[in-house]
Coordinates of C-alpha atoms and ligand atoms in Angstrom, one line a residue:
M6 CA -206.4 39.4 -77.5
P7 CA -207.6 40.5 -74.1
A8 CA -205.5 43.3 -72.6
S9 CA -205.6 41.7 -69.2
S10 CA -203.4 38.9 -70.4
S11 CA -200.8 40.9 -72.2
R12 CA -198.1 39.8 -69.8
Q13 CA -198.3 36.2 -70.9
L14 CA -199.9 36.5 -74.3
R15 CA -198.2 37.8 -77.3
P16 CA -199.8 39.0 -80.6
S17 CA -200.9 36.1 -82.7
G18 CA -199.9 35.5 -86.3
P19 CA -196.8 35.7 -88.3
S20 CA -195.5 38.9 -86.6
G21 CA -194.9 36.9 -83.5
S22 CA -193.6 33.8 -85.1
P23 CA -190.0 32.7 -85.5
S24 CA -188.4 33.2 -88.8
R25 CA -187.9 29.7 -90.1
R26 CA -186.5 28.2 -93.3
R27 CA -189.9 26.4 -93.4
R28 CA -193.1 26.8 -91.5
P29 CA -193.2 30.6 -91.2
A30 CA -196.1 30.7 -88.8
L31 CA -196.6 27.7 -86.6
F32 CA -197.9 29.4 -83.6
G33 CA -201.1 31.3 -83.3
G34 CA -203.6 32.8 -80.9
L35 CA -203.8 31.4 -77.4
A36 CA -201.5 28.5 -78.2
G37 CA -198.7 31.0 -77.9
A38 CA -199.5 31.6 -74.3
V39 CA -196.3 30.1 -73.1
A40 CA -194.5 32.8 -75.0
L41 CA -190.9 33.1 -74.5
V42 CA -188.2 35.5 -75.5
L43 CA -184.9 34.2 -74.5
C44 CA -182.1 35.9 -72.8
A45 CA -178.6 34.7 -73.3
S46 CA -177.5 34.3 -69.8
G47 CA -174.9 31.6 -69.5
V48 CA -171.3 31.2 -70.2
L49 CA -171.0 27.8 -71.9
G50 CA -168.3 26.0 -70.0
G51 CA -169.2 22.4 -70.4
S52 CA -169.4 21.7 -74.0
G53 CA -166.5 19.9 -75.6
A54 CA -164.9 21.9 -78.4
A55 CA -164.4 19.0 -80.7
A56 CA -167.8 17.5 -80.5
A57 CA -169.9 20.6 -80.1
P58 CA -168.5 23.3 -82.2
A59 CA -171.6 25.5 -82.6
V60 CA -171.5 26.9 -79.1
P61 CA -173.0 30.3 -78.3
G62 CA -170.2 32.9 -78.0
Q63 CA -168.3 31.3 -80.8
G64 CA -170.3 32.8 -83.6
E65 CA -173.7 31.4 -83.0
S66 CA -176.3 34.0 -81.9
P67 CA -178.9 32.7 -79.5
G68 CA -181.4 35.1 -81.0
T69 CA -183.3 37.7 -79.2
A70 CA -181.4 38.5 -76.1
A71 CA -183.4 41.5 -74.8
A72 CA -185.8 40.0 -72.4
T73 CA -185.3 39.4 -68.7
V74 CA -188.3 37.2 -68.2
D75 CA -189.1 33.9 -69.8
H76 CA -192.7 32.7 -69.9
V77 CA -193.1 29.1 -69.2
E78 CA -195.9 26.6 -68.5
H79 CA -195.6 24.1 -65.7
F80 CA -197.7 21.5 -63.8
D81 CA -197.1 21.4 -60.2
G82 CA -199.1 18.2 -59.6
S83 CA -201.4 19.7 -57.0
G84 CA -204.3 20.5 -59.3
P85 CA -205.8 19.5 -62.6
A86 CA -204.3 22.2 -64.7
G87 CA -201.1 23.8 -65.7
Y88 CA -199.8 27.2 -64.7
R89 CA -198.1 29.9 -66.6
S90 CA -195.3 31.8 -65.0
G91 CA -192.9 34.5 -65.8
V92 CA -189.4 33.4 -64.7
P93 CA -186.1 35.1 -64.7
A94 CA -184.3 34.4 -67.9
A95 CA -180.9 34.4 -66.3
A96 CA -179.7 31.4 -64.3
P97 CA -179.4 32.1 -60.6
D98 CA -175.9 33.2 -59.6
R99 CA -175.4 30.2 -57.3
L100 CA -175.7 27.9 -60.3
V101 CA -173.4 30.0 -62.5
E102 CA -170.8 30.2 -59.8
R103 CA -170.5 26.4 -59.7
R104 CA -169.8 26.0 -63.3
R105 CA -166.4 24.6 -64.3
P106 CA -165.1 23.4 -67.6
L107 CA -165.2 19.7 -68.5
A108 CA -162.0 17.7 -68.1
P109 CA -160.5 16.5 -71.3
V110 CA -161.6 12.9 -70.6
E111 CA -165.2 14.2 -70.0
R112 CA -165.3 16.0 -73.3
R113 CA -165.0 12.7 -75.2
G114 CA -168.5 12.0 -76.3
D115 CA -169.9 15.3 -75.2
G116 CA -172.3 16.4 -78.0
R117 CA -172.5 12.9 -79.5
V118 CA -175.6 12.4 -81.6
S119 CA -177.4 9.1 -82.1
A120 CA -180.6 8.3 -84.0
L121 CA -183.4 6.6 -82.0
Q122 CA -185.4 6.6 -85.1
R123 CA -184.6 7.8 -88.5
T124 CA -187.4 7.7 -91.1
G125 CA -186.2 10.1 -93.8
P126 CA -184.5 13.4 -94.6
S127 CA -184.9 16.1 -91.9
A128 CA -186.3 18.6 -94.4
E129 CA -189.3 16.2 -94.7
R130 CA -189.6 15.1 -91.2
L131 CA -190.6 16.3 -87.7
D132 CA -187.2 16.1 -85.9
I133 CA -187.5 15.5 -82.2
V134 CA -184.3 15.8 -80.2
L135 CA -183.8 14.6 -76.6
I136 CA -180.9 16.0 -74.7
G137 CA -179.8 14.7 -71.3
D138 CA -178.9 16.9 -68.3
G139 CA -177.3 15.8 -65.0
Y140 CA -175.7 12.7 -66.5
T141 CA -171.9 12.4 -66.0
A142 CA -169.6 11.0 -68.6
D143 CA -170.1 7.5 -67.0
Q144 CA -173.9 7.8 -67.1
Q145 CA -174.5 8.4 -70.8
E146 CA -175.8 4.8 -71.3
D147 CA -178.3 5.6 -68.5
F148 CA -179.3 8.7 -70.5
R149 CA -179.8 6.7 -73.7
Q150 CA -182.1 4.3 -71.8
D151 CA -184.0 7.1 -70.2
A152 CA -184.4 8.9 -73.6
E153 CA -185.7 5.7 -75.2
A154 CA -188.2 5.3 -72.4
K155 CA -189.4 8.8 -72.7
W156 CA -189.8 8.6 -76.4
A157 CA -191.7 5.4 -76.0
D158 CA -194.1 7.2 -73.7
V159 CA -194.7 9.9 -76.3
A160 CA -195.0 7.5 -79.1
A161 CA -197.7 5.5 -77.2
I162 CA -200.1 8.5 -77.4
E163 CA -202.2 9.1 -80.5
P164 CA -201.9 10.6 -83.0
F165 CA -198.1 10.3 -82.4
T166 CA -198.4 6.5 -82.5
S167 CA -199.8 6.2 -86.0
H168 CA -197.6 9.0 -87.4
T169 CA -194.1 8.0 -86.1
G170 CA -193.2 7.4 -89.7
Q171 CA -193.2 11.2 -90.1
M172 CA -190.7 11.7 -87.4
N173 CA -187.0 11.4 -86.8
V174 CA -185.9 11.1 -83.2
W175 CA -182.4 11.9 -82.0
T176 CA -180.5 11.9 -78.8
V177 CA -177.7 14.3 -78.0
E178 CA -175.4 13.3 -75.2
A179 CA -174.5 16.2 -72.9
V180 CA -171.8 15.5 -70.3
S181 CA -172.4 17.0 -66.9
R182 CA -169.8 17.4 -64.2
D183 CA -172.3 16.4 -61.5
S184 CA -174.9 13.7 -61.5
G185 CA -178.5 14.9 -61.0
V186 CA -179.8 18.4 -61.3
S187 CA -180.0 21.5 -59.1
G188 CA -182.9 21.7 -56.6
D189 CA -183.2 18.0 -56.2
P190 CA -184.1 16.9 -53.7
A191 CA -183.9 20.2 -51.8
Q192 CA -184.0 23.8 -53.0
D193 CA -180.4 24.5 -51.9
V194 CA -178.9 21.6 -53.8
V195 CA -176.6 23.0 -56.6
K196 CA -175.2 20.9 -59.4
D197 CA -172.9 21.7 -62.2
T198 CA -174.7 20.3 -65.3
A199 CA -174.4 20.7 -69.0
L200 CA -177.8 22.5 -69.5
G201 CA -178.1 24.2 -66.1
T202 CA -181.5 22.6 -65.4
Y203 CA -182.9 23.4 -62.0
F204 CA -186.0 22.7 -59.9
W205 CA -187.4 25.5 -57.7
C206 CA -187.2 27.8 -60.7
D207 CA -188.4 31.2 -59.5
G208 CA -189.3 29.6 -56.2
M209 CA -191.6 27.0 -57.6
E210 CA -190.6 23.5 -56.7
R211 CA -192.0 21.6 -59.7
L212 CA -190.9 24.2 -62.2
L213 CA -187.8 22.8 -64.0
C214 CA -186.1 25.5 -65.9
A215 CA -183.1 25.2 -68.1
D216 CA -180.4 27.4 -69.6
L217 CA -181.8 27.6 -73.1
T218 CA -178.6 29.1 -74.5
R219 CA -176.9 25.8 -73.6
V220 CA -179.9 23.8 -74.8
D221 CA -179.6 25.5 -78.1
S222 CA -175.9 24.7 -78.4
Y223 CA -176.5 21.0 -77.9
A224 CA -179.7 20.9 -80.0
R225 CA -177.7 22.2 -82.9
Q226 CA -175.6 19.1 -82.9
A227 CA -178.6 17.1 -84.2
P228 CA -179.9 17.6 -87.7
A229 CA -182.5 20.3 -87.9
A230 CA -184.1 20.0 -84.4
D231 CA -187.8 21.0 -84.5
I232 CA -188.9 20.0 -81.0
V233 CA -186.4 19.6 -78.1
I234 CA -187.0 17.6 -75.0
V235 CA -184.6 18.0 -72.1
V236 CA -184.4 14.9 -70.0
A237 CA -183.2 15.8 -66.5
N238 CA -181.6 13.0 -64.5
S239 CA -184.1 13.0 -61.6
A240 CA -187.0 11.1 -60.1
K241 CA -188.7 14.2 -58.9
Y242 CA -191.9 15.3 -60.7
G243 CA -191.5 18.4 -62.6
G244 CA -191.0 20.1 -66.0
A245 CA -191.7 23.2 -68.0
G246 CA -192.7 24.1 -71.5
Y247 CA -191.1 26.9 -73.6
N248 CA -193.0 27.6 -76.7
R249 CA -193.1 30.2 -79.4
L250 CA -189.4 30.6 -79.4
T251 CA -187.9 33.4 -81.4
G252 CA -184.5 33.4 -82.9
Y253 CA -183.9 29.7 -82.3
P254 CA -183.8 27.0 -84.9
F255 CA -186.5 24.9 -83.2
D256 CA -190.1 25.5 -82.3
G257 CA -190.4 24.3 -78.7
V258 CA -188.5 23.1 -75.7
S259 CA -189.8 21.1 -72.8
T260 CA -188.1 19.8 -69.7
L261 CA -189.0 16.7 -67.8
S262 CA -187.5 14.5 -65.2
S263 CA -186.2 11.2 -66.3
D264 CA -187.6 8.8 -63.7
H265 CA -191.0 10.1 -63.0
D266 CA -193.8 8.5 -65.1
S267 CA -196.1 11.5 -65.4
S268 CA -193.4 13.8 -66.6
S269 CA -193.6 12.4 -70.1
L270 CA -197.1 13.9 -70.4
I271 CA -195.6 17.4 -70.0
A272 CA -193.5 16.8 -73.1
V273 CA -196.5 15.5 -75.0
H274 CA -198.6 18.5 -74.0
E275 CA -195.9 21.0 -74.8
A276 CA -195.1 19.4 -78.1
A277 CA -198.8 19.6 -79.0
H278 CA -198.7 23.4 -78.5
S279 CA -195.8 23.7 -80.9
I280 CA -196.8 21.1 -83.5
G281 CA -200.6 21.3 -83.5
R282 CA -201.3 24.9 -82.8
L283 CA -203.2 23.8 -79.8
A284 CA -204.4 26.0 -77.0
D285 CA -204.6 25.1 -73.4
E286 CA -208.1 23.8 -72.5
Y287 CA -207.9 24.7 -68.9
D288 CA -209.7 27.7 -67.5
E289 CA -207.5 29.1 -64.9
G290 CA -205.5 32.2 -65.1
E291 CA -207.9 34.9 -66.3
S292 CA -210.9 36.3 -64.7
G293 CA -214.2 37.4 -66.2
V294 CA -215.7 36.5 -69.6
Y295 CA -213.5 36.2 -72.6
Q296 CA -214.3 39.2 -74.9
G297 CA -211.7 38.7 -77.6
P298 CA -212.2 37.5 -81.2
E299 CA -212.5 33.9 -82.3
P300 CA -209.0 32.4 -81.5
E301 CA -206.9 30.9 -84.2
D302 CA -206.3 27.8 -82.2
V303 CA -208.1 24.7 -83.5
N304 CA -209.2 23.3 -80.2
I305 CA -210.9 26.3 -78.5
S306 CA -213.7 28.5 -79.7
T307 CA -216.1 31.3 -78.8
Y308 CA -218.9 29.4 -80.4
P309 CA -221.3 27.1 -78.4
A310 CA -222.3 23.9 -80.3
Q311 CA -225.3 25.2 -82.2
E312 CA -223.6 28.3 -83.4
M313 CA -220.5 26.3 -84.4
A314 CA -222.7 24.0 -86.4
D315 CA -224.5 26.8 -88.0
R316 CA -221.3 28.6 -89.0
G317 CA -219.5 25.4 -90.0
A318 CA -216.7 26.6 -87.8
K319 CA -213.9 24.8 -86.0
W320 CA -214.7 21.2 -85.0
H321 CA -218.3 21.3 -86.3
D322 CA -217.7 18.0 -88.2
W323 CA -217.0 16.2 -84.9
L324 CA -219.9 17.5 -82.8
G325 CA -221.8 14.6 -81.3
K326 CA -219.4 12.0 -82.3
P327 CA -217.6 9.6 -79.9
D328 CA -214.4 11.1 -78.7
P329 CA -211.3 9.2 -77.7
A330 CA -210.8 11.6 -74.8
G331 CA -214.2 10.5 -73.4
G332 CA -217.8 11.0 -74.1
S333 CA -218.8 12.8 -77.3
T334 CA -217.1 15.9 -78.9
G335 CA -219.1 18.9 -77.9
T336 CA -218.6 22.4 -76.5
F337 CA -217.7 22.7 -72.9
E338 CA -217.4 26.1 -71.4
G339 CA -214.1 27.0 -69.9
A340 CA -210.9 27.0 -71.9
G341 CA -208.0 29.2 -72.9
Y342 CA -207.5 30.3 -69.3
Y343 CA -211.1 31.7 -69.1
G344 CA -213.9 30.1 -67.2
Q345 CA -216.5 31.8 -69.5
G346 CA -216.8 32.7 -73.1
L347 CA -214.4 30.1 -74.5
Y348 CA -215.3 26.5 -75.2
R349 CA -213.3 23.3 -75.4
P350 CA -214.2 20.1 -77.2
T351 CA -214.4 17.6 -74.4
E352 CA -214.7 17.5 -70.6
T353 CA -211.1 16.7 -70.3
S354 CA -208.1 15.9 -72.5
L355 CA -204.3 16.1 -72.5
M356 CA -204.6 19.8 -73.3
R357 CA -206.6 20.4 -70.1
D358 CA -205.1 18.1 -67.5
F359 CA -203.4 14.7 -67.2
S360 CA -206.3 12.7 -66.0
V361 CA -206.5 11.1 -69.4
R362 CA -203.7 10.2 -71.8
E363 CA -205.7 11.2 -74.8
F364 CA -206.1 14.1 -77.1
N365 CA -209.7 14.9 -78.3
N366 CA -210.8 14.7 -81.9
P367 CA -210.1 18.3 -82.8
S368 CA -206.7 18.3 -81.2
R369 CA -205.8 15.0 -83.0
Q370 CA -206.7 16.6 -86.2
G371 CA -204.6 19.7 -85.4
L372 CA -201.6 17.5 -84.6
V373 CA -202.0 15.4 -87.8
D374 CA -202.2 18.7 -89.8
G375 CA -199.0 19.8 -87.9
F376 CA -197.2 16.6 -88.8
E377 CA -198.1 17.2 -92.4
R378 CA -196.6 20.8 -92.3
Y379 CA -193.3 19.4 -91.2
T380 CA -193.2 16.6 -93.7
H381 CA -194.3 18.7 -96.6
G382 CA -192.0 21.6 -95.8
E383 CA -194.8 24.2 -95.5
Ligands
ZN12 ZN1 -200.2 24.1 -72.1

């Protein structure tokens, strides 16, 4: 692992992986670049006691609470690639100060769980949980419709499409005092919402952060959440990905805005990091030539095509074959945040930018293998 990236990158392998009842080491190598150690920063005021008993501060530990910086990935829409940022773990004071408890009538239904799709026992399924933020008690039907639409977007992308039978999909209703989320439309807008979601996180307009302590409390209402998608009630483009979570009972969290089409791709991209052990295929963020070892990630490599073929390494079986992400599978230099020394399988793909809505062949295989790990309890 290159020393220059130590701020974002954490050691690969099981030592950096969450302790799980299954899947002890889902994250590896550069796929863990959106590393995150959570800080318990919020006082949970909005969760209804009856419907949401497992709230932090009432016996549930949110896990590692030592860090003051979260590392997130976001896509600001101005360029082809994502960006990685360190953001303050604690919610801004101006958001915390606005928090008030839910009224008794608002608590009714807060934390309610519904199944969008249930295909089998959670121990043998990938459980995806969508939680709403910025929806008032009267707007929960709106949330359910938004969640269905977002799930439909995810399920329209292969290999999710042909493997939905390996997934359960749940919605958790979170009742917010205010409609909409903070930072929308302007930076100074402050809303009191169940998950504390806010644009302009760390001064970046499209970076949509959430209070993951609160996310955790709601996610726990659903059976065995593996991947969490926070659906923020907003038409503004934005989102964020938190991966490689430690001390939480799920593997990844992404945020997206409910009424912006492209935001669904953020959730797909982030889920692919968590599920498929996939690295980012964009080449921004690090300077110089990558000097590290061959990464664990299945979709980036230090080997150019001939060497990959000679070694029988990584995606050698796919080399030269038509690729759903465009062209043929090959080795294109520039990946894993480096412009040189690391190769990606295709010119573009969903792990590089959002110009295509396709994963390339190696990434598809990584995802399919990931689905198998969830369904077979490895
Ligand atoms: Zn990424």
